[in-house]
Coordinates of C-alpha atoms in Angstrom, one line a residue:
Chain A
X1 CA 31.3 4.3 7.7
X2 CA 32.5 7.6 6.5
X3 CA 30.5 10.3 4.7
X4 CA 31.9 11.6 1.4
X5 CA 30.6 14.9 0.1
X6 CA 30.5 14.7 -3.7
X7 CA 28.7 16.2 -6.6
X8 CA 26.7 14.5 -9.3
X9 CA 28.5 14.1 -12.6
X10 CA 27.2 16.5 -15.2
X11 CA 24.0 15.7 -17.0
X12 CA 23.5 15.6 -20.7
X13 CA 22.4 19.2 -21.0
X14 CA 25.2 20.4 -18.7
X15 CA 27.7 18.4 -20.7
X16 CA 26.4 19.9 -24.0
X17 CA 26.7 23.4 -22.5
X18 CA 30.2 22.8 -21.3
X19 CA 31.2 21.3 -24.6
X20 CA 30.0 24.4 -26.4
X21 CA 32.4 26.4 -24.1
X22 CA 35.4 24.2 -24.7
X23 CA 35.8 21.8 -27.6
X24 CA 37.9 19.3 -25.6
X25 CA 36.1 16.2 -24.5
X26 CA 37.2 16.2 -20.9
X27 CA 35.0 15.4 -18.0
X28 CA 34.4 18.9 -16.9
X29 CA 32.6 19.5 -13.7
X30 CA 30.8 22.7 -14.1
X31 CA 30.2 25.0 -11.2
X32 CA 27.2 23.5 -9.5
X33 CA 25.3 25.2 -6.7
X34 CA 25.8 23.6 -3.3
X35 CA 22.3 22.2 -3.1
X36 CA 22.8 20.2 -6.3
X37 CA 25.5 18.2 -4.5
X38 CA 24.5 15.1 -2.6
X39 CA 25.9 13.2 0.3
X40 CA 27.5 9.8 -0.7
X41 CA 27.6 7.3 2.0
X42 CA 30.0 4.4 1.7
X43 CA 27.5 1.9 2.9
X44 CA 26.6 -1.2 0.8
X45 CA 23.7 -0.7 -1.6
X46 CA 21.5 -2.9 0.5
X47 CA 21.6 -0.4 3.3
X48 CA 20.6 2.5 1.0
X49 CA 17.2 3.1 2.3
X50 CA 14.3 4.3 0.2
X51 CA 14.2 7.6 2.0
X52 CA 17.7 8.5 0.9
X53 CA 16.9 7.7 -2.8
X54 CA 13.6 9.6 -2.6
X55 CA 15.3 12.6 -1.0
X56 CA 18.1 12.5 -3.6
X57 CA 15.7 12.6 -6.5
X58 CA 13.7 15.3 -4.8
X59 CA 16.8 17.4 -4.2
X60 CA 18.0 16.8 -7.7
X61 CA 14.7 17.8 -9.2
X62 CA 14.5 20.9 -7.1
X63 CA 18.0 22.1 -7.9
X64 CA 18.2 21.5 -11.6
X65 CA 14.5 21.8 -12.7
X66 CA 13.9 24.4 -15.3
X67 CA 10.8 25.5 -13.6
X68 CA 11.5 27.3 -10.4
X69 CA 10.3 26.2 -6.9
X70 CA 7.2 24.0 -6.4
X71 CA 6.6 22.8 -9.9
X72 CA 10.2 21.5 -10.1
X73 CA 9.0 18.7 -7.7
X74 CA 6.7 17.3 -10.4
X75 CA 9.1 17.6 -13.4
X76 CA 10.0 14.5 -15.2
X77 CA 13.7 15.5 -15.5
X78 CA 16.0 12.8 -14.3
X79 CA 19.8 12.8 -14.1
X80 CA 21.6 10.7 -16.7
X81 CA 23.7 9.2 -13.9
X82 CA 20.9 6.8 -12.9
X83 CA 19.7 3.8 -14.9
X84 CA 18.1 4.5 -18.4
X85 CA 14.4 4.4 -18.9
X86 CA 14.6 0.9 -20.4
X87 CA 16.2 -0.5 -17.3
X88 CA 13.6 0.8 -14.8
X89 CA 10.2 -0.8 -14.2
X90 CA 7.6 0.2 -16.7
X91 CA 3.9 -0.4 -17.4
X92 CA 2.2 -3.8 -17.6
X93 CA 3.5 -5.6 -20.8
X94 CA 0.8 -6.0 -23.4
X95 CA 2.6 -7.7 -26.3
X96 CA 4.9 -10.8 -26.2
X97 CA 7.8 -8.6 -27.3
X98 CA 7.3 -6.3 -24.3
X99 CA 7.1 -9.4 -22.1
X100 CA 10.4 -10.7 -23.5
X101 CA 12.1 -7.3 -23.0
X102 CA 10.8 -7.1 -19.5
X103 CA 12.0 -10.6 -18.7
X104 CA 15.5 -9.7 -20.0
X105 CA 15.4 -6.5 -18.0
X106 CA 14.7 -8.4 -14.7
X107 CA 17.3 -11.1 -15.5
X108 CA 14.7 -13.8 -15.8
X109 CA 13.8 -16.4 -18.4
X110 CA 10.9 -15.5 -20.7
X111 CA 9.1 -18.6 -19.5
X112 CA 9.7 -17.8 -15.9
X113 CA 8.7 -14.2 -16.1
X114 CA 5.1 -13.6 -15.0
X115 CA 4.1 -10.0 -14.2
X116 CA 1.9 -9.3 -11.2
X117 CA -1.7 -9.2 -12.5
X118 CA -2.7 -5.8 -13.6
X119 CA -5.6 -4.6 -11.3
X120 CA -4.7 -0.9 -11.2
X121 CA -2.8 -1.2 -7.9
X122 CA 0.4 0.2 -9.5
X123 CA 2.6 -2.8 -9.9
X124 CA 3.4 -2.2 -13.5
X125 CA 5.5 -4.9 -15.1
X126 CA 7.1 -6.1 -11.9
X127 CA 7.4 -9.9 -11.8
X128 CA 5.4 -12.1 -9.5
X129 CA 7.9 -14.1 -7.5
X130 CA 7.0 -17.0 -5.1
X131 CA 5.9 -15.7 -1.7
X132 CA 8.7 -17.5 0.2
X133 CA 10.7 -15.7 2.9
X134 CA 14.5 -15.6 3.1
X135 CA 14.3 -18.0 6.0
X136 CA 13.6 -20.8 3.5
X137 CA 16.7 -20.3 1.5
X138 CA 19.7 -22.5 1.8
X139 CA 21.8 -21.3 4.7
X140 CA 24.9 -23.1 3.5
X141 CA 25.0 -21.8 -0.1
X142 CA 27.6 -19.1 -0.7
X143 CA 25.3 -16.1 -1.3
X144 CA 26.7 -12.8 -2.4
X145 CA 24.9 -11.2 0.5
X146 CA 24.7 -13.9 3.2
X147 CA 22.6 -12.0 5.7
X148 CA 19.9 -11.4 3.1
X149 CA 20.5 -14.8 1.4
X150 CA 20.4 -13.2 -1.9
X151 CA 22.7 -13.0 -5.0
X152 CA 23.6 -9.8 -6.7
X153 CA 21.3 -9.0 -9.6
X154 CA 18.7 -11.5 -8.6
X155 CA 15.1 -10.1 -9.0
X156 CA 13.8 -8.9 -5.7
X157 CA 10.3 -9.8 -4.4
X158 CA 7.9 -6.9 -4.1
X159 CA 7.6 -7.6 -0.4
X160 CA 11.3 -8.4 0.1
X161 CA 11.6 -6.1 3.1
X162 CA 8.8 -8.1 4.8
X163 CA 10.5 -11.4 4.0
X164 CA 14.0 -10.7 5.5
X165 CA 15.2 -12.9 8.2
X166 CA 14.2 -10.6 11.0
X167 CA 10.6 -10.5 9.9
X168 CA 7.9 -12.7 8.4
X169 CA 8.8 -16.4 8.1
X170 CA 7.0 -18.6 5.7
X171 CA 8.8 -21.8 6.8
X172 CA 6.6 -24.8 7.6
X173 CA 5.1 -24.8 11.1
X174 CA 5.1 -27.8 13.4
X175 CA 1.4 -28.1 13.1
X176 CA -0.8 -26.9 10.2
X177 CA -1.5 -23.2 10.3
X178 CA -5.3 -23.6 10.5
X179 CA -5.0 -26.1 13.3
X180 CA -2.8 -23.6 15.3
X181 CA -5.3 -20.8 14.6
X182 CA -8.3 -22.9 15.7
X183 CA -6.5 -24.0 18.9
X184 CA -5.4 -20.5 19.9
X185 CA -8.6 -18.6 19.1
X186 CA -10.7 -21.4 20.4
X187 CA -9.0 -21.4 23.8
X188 CA -8.9 -17.6 24.1
X189 CA -12.5 -17.3 23.0
X190 CA -13.6 -20.0 25.4
X191 CA -11.9 -18.3 28.3
X192 CA -13.3 -14.9 27.4
X193 CA -16.8 -16.4 27.2
X194 CA -16.5 -18.1 30.6
X195 CA -15.2 -14.9 32.3
X196 CA -18.1 -12.9 30.8
X197 CA -20.6 -15.5 32.1
X198 CA -19.0 -15.4 35.5
X199 CA -19.4 -11.7 35.6
X200 CA -23.0 -11.9 34.5
X201 CA -24.0 -14.8 36.8
X202 CA -21.9 -14.5 40.0
X203 CA -22.1 -17.5 42.4
X204 CA -20.7 -17.3 46.0
X205 CA -21.5 -18.4 49.6
X206 CA -24.7 -16.9 51.0
X207 CA -24.1 -13.7 52.8
X208 CA -26.1 -11.6 55.2
X209 CA -25.6 -8.3 57.0
X210 CA -23.6 -8.7 60.3
X211 CA -25.7 -9.4 63.4
X212 CA -24.7 -7.9 66.7
X213 CA -25.8 -9.2 70.2
X214 CA -27.2 -7.3 73.2
X215 CA -30.1 -5.8 71.3
X216 CA -27.8 -4.6 68.5
X217 CA -25.2 -3.3 71.1
X218 CA -27.7 -0.9 72.6
X219 CA -25.5 0.3 75.5
X220 CA -22.2 0.2 73.6
X221 CA -23.6 2.5 71.0
X222 CA -24.2 5.0 73.7
X223 CA -27.9 5.1 73.8
X224 CA -30.1 5.8 76.9
X225 CA -29.8 2.8 79.4
X226 CA -33.3 3.5 80.9
X227 CA -34.9 3.4 77.4
X228 CA -36.2 0.1 76.3
X229 CA -34.3 -1.1 73.2
X230 CA -36.4 -2.1 70.2
X231 CA -36.7 -5.8 69.5
X232 CA -34.8 -6.9 66.3
X233 CA -35.6 -10.4 65.2
X234 CA -32.8 -12.0 63.1
X235 CA -34.4 -15.4 62.6
X236 CA -37.5 -17.1 61.7
X237 CA -38.2 -20.5 63.1
Chain B
X1 CA 19.3 -40.2 0.5
X2 CA 16.0 -41.9 -0.1
X3 CA 15.1 -41.7 3.5
X4 CA 15.9 -38.0 3.9
X5 CA 13.6 -36.2 6.3
X6 CA 13.6 -32.4 6.4
X7 CA 14.9 -30.7 9.5
X8 CA 12.0 -29.5 11.6
X9 CA 10.6 -26.1 10.7
X10 CA 12.6 -26.0 7.5
X11 CA 11.6 -26.4 3.9
X12 CA 13.0 -29.2 1.8
X13 CA 15.8 -27.9 -0.4
X14 CA 15.0 -27.8 -4.0
X15 CA 17.9 -30.1 -4.9
X16 CA 16.5 -32.8 -2.6
X17 CA 12.9 -32.6 -4.0
X18 CA 12.1 -36.1 -5.3
X19 CA 9.9 -34.6 -8.0
X20 CA 13.1 -32.9 -9.4
X21 CA 15.2 -36.0 -9.1
X22 CA 13.6 -38.8 -11.2
X23 CA 12.1 -38.8 -14.7
X24 CA 13.1 -35.2 -15.5
X25 CA 12.1 -34.3 -19.1
X26 CA 14.6 -32.7 -21.4
X27 CA 12.7 -29.4 -21.3
X28 CA 12.9 -29.3 -17.5
X29 CA 16.6 -30.0 -17.7
X30 CA 17.1 -27.3 -20.3
X31 CA 15.1 -24.8 -18.2
X32 CA 17.2 -25.6 -15.2
X33 CA 20.4 -25.1 -17.2
X34 CA 19.2 -21.8 -18.6
X35 CA 18.5 -20.6 -15.0
X36 CA 21.9 -21.8 -13.9
X37 CA 23.4 -19.9 -16.8
X38 CA 21.7 -16.7 -15.8
X39 CA 22.8 -17.2 -12.2
X40 CA 26.4 -17.8 -13.3
X41 CA 26.5 -14.7 -15.5
X42 CA 25.3 -12.6 -12.6
X43 CA 27.7 -14.2 -10.2
X44 CA 30.5 -13.6 -12.7
X45 CA 29.6 -9.9 -13.1
X46 CA 29.5 -9.4 -9.4
X47 CA 32.8 -11.1 -8.7
X48 CA 34.5 -9.2 -11.5
X49 CA 33.4 -5.9 -9.9
X50 CA 34.1 -7.1 -6.4
X51 CA 37.7 -8.2 -7.0
X52 CA 38.6 -5.4 -9.3
X53 CA 41.6 -3.8 -7.5
X54 CA 41.0 -0.4 -9.2
X55 CA 37.4 -0.1 -8.1
X56 CA 36.9 2.8 -5.7
X57 CA 33.1 3.1 -5.8
X58 CA 30.2 1.0 -4.5
X59 CA 28.9 -1.9 -6.6
X60 CA 25.5 -0.7 -7.7
X61 CA 22.8 -3.4 -7.9
X62 CA 20.4 -2.6 -10.7
X63 CA 17.9 -5.1 -9.3
X64 CA 17.8 -3.1 -6.1
X65 CA 17.4 0.2 -8.0
X66 CA 14.5 -1.3 -9.9
X67 CA 12.9 -2.6 -6.8
X68 CA 13.2 0.8 -5.0
X69 CA 11.9 2.6 -8.1
X70 CA 8.9 0.2 -8.4
X71 CA 8.0 0.5 -4.7
X72 CA 8.3 4.3 -4.7
X73 CA 6.4 5.0 -7.9
X74 CA 3.2 3.0 -7.9
X75 CA 1.1 5.9 -8.9
X76 CA 2.5 6.0 -12.4
X77 CA 0.6 2.8 -13.1
X78 CA -2.3 3.4 -10.7
X79 CA -5.8 3.1 -12.1
X80 CA -9.1 3.8 -10.3
X81 CA -10.8 0.5 -10.4
X82 CA -13.7 -0.7 -8.1
X83 CA -11.2 -2.4 -5.8
X84 CA -8.8 0.4 -5.5
X85 CA -11.5 3.0 -5.0
X86 CA -13.1 0.8 -2.3
X87 CA -9.8 0.4 -0.5
X88 CA -9.0 4.0 -0.8
X89 CA -12.4 5.0 0.6
X90 CA -12.2 2.4 3.3
X91 CA -8.8 3.4 4.6
X92 CA -8.8 7.1 3.8
X93 CA -12.3 8.5 4.0
X94 CA -14.3 6.3 6.3
X95 CA -12.0 6.5 9.3
X96 CA -12.3 10.2 9.3
X97 CA -16.0 10.2 9.7
X98 CA -16.2 7.2 12.0
X99 CA -13.5 8.6 14.3
X100 CA -15.1 12.0 14.4
X101 CA -18.5 10.5 15.3
X102 CA -17.2 8.1 17.9
X103 CA -15.0 10.6 19.6
X104 CA -17.6 13.3 19.5
X105 CA -20.3 11.2 21.0
X106 CA -18.0 9.8 23.7
X107 CA -16.8 13.2 24.8
X108 CA -20.3 14.7 24.7
X109 CA -21.5 11.9 26.9
X110 CA -18.7 12.5 29.3
X111 CA -19.3 16.3 29.3
X112 CA -23.0 15.7 30.2
X113 CA -22.0 13.4 33.0
X114 CA -19.5 15.9 34.4
X115 CA -22.1 18.6 34.3
X116 CA -24.6 16.4 36.0
X117 CA -22.0 15.4 38.6
X118 CA -22.3 11.7 37.9
X119 CA -18.9 11.2 36.2
X120 CA -17.0 8.3 37.9
X121 CA -13.3 9.0 37.7
X122 CA -11.7 5.6 37.9
X123 CA -8.0 5.4 38.8
X124 CA -7.8 9.1 39.8
X125 CA -4.4 9.9 41.1
X126 CA -4.8 13.4 42.3
X127 CA -7.8 14.7 44.1

């Protein structure tokens, strides 16, 4: 993996400005400040983590925002090098035309496309796909990305990063799930209960303090041999 | 084929599902063909880009871009409903107060015990 330092291609406003300067329609890279440039990693897109994308957008917004400093973080300016507004997820579709457009955007059939129900949790028009993990997909089919068992362009489940093959597996279990839960929690609960009761109500062999002969070892304990030892009675008959 | 049994701990493949094998209506068949058509188009697009000898850059996956964008920008479509407010309060506000209360009472009790000389230091390593 090698790191390649590159600059973003010029945005629409920058291109307009450069076209005013020279009438030729060449792809002119205007002099950009260093913090407008971004590291390009030659890793596959699947390894592009969200932190990198978020950082890139943030750096881009900071460097080219018309407002200086802090307010640049909240500007809606986006580079033209990314996907257009119509290709990105949008709000929940209200009309059938919006539904059809959203289905086309996500590469799904209009009949198959079902957006996640709108309950204010921020899903927008993202499609609701079956909650099946990647373990359940055919291992022998020639996927475009075999480790993820996914084809290029296929709509990604909202919880895709949970359903990869290292993580949550929704394959059928040997015994039904509720049976497994009952067995496990039943056993653990029973053992906990029994140990608790054992602590509360201990039961062991009867014990008593140790009894010593020769009047409780009167002479060995160094007491006066003339003095008469006190009588200690250990038994009751 | 009729006596196929799934491998243990595996789902039955869609192509071997008996519901999809017999008495398929024309609509179902058409639907499957449309899906296969979409899949084939995407495969073709990918292969054309993959095997292009002049390609120097990464093959960008718009589905991935959309997924990342959707996951990182939920607040654009966020609405304060009963459920979201309840969850927000439950995870963001209540733990603050509960933790403060629990820790404060626990430490106050310990302080009282230390001052009274009754604190029992279990597992003490140094004197």
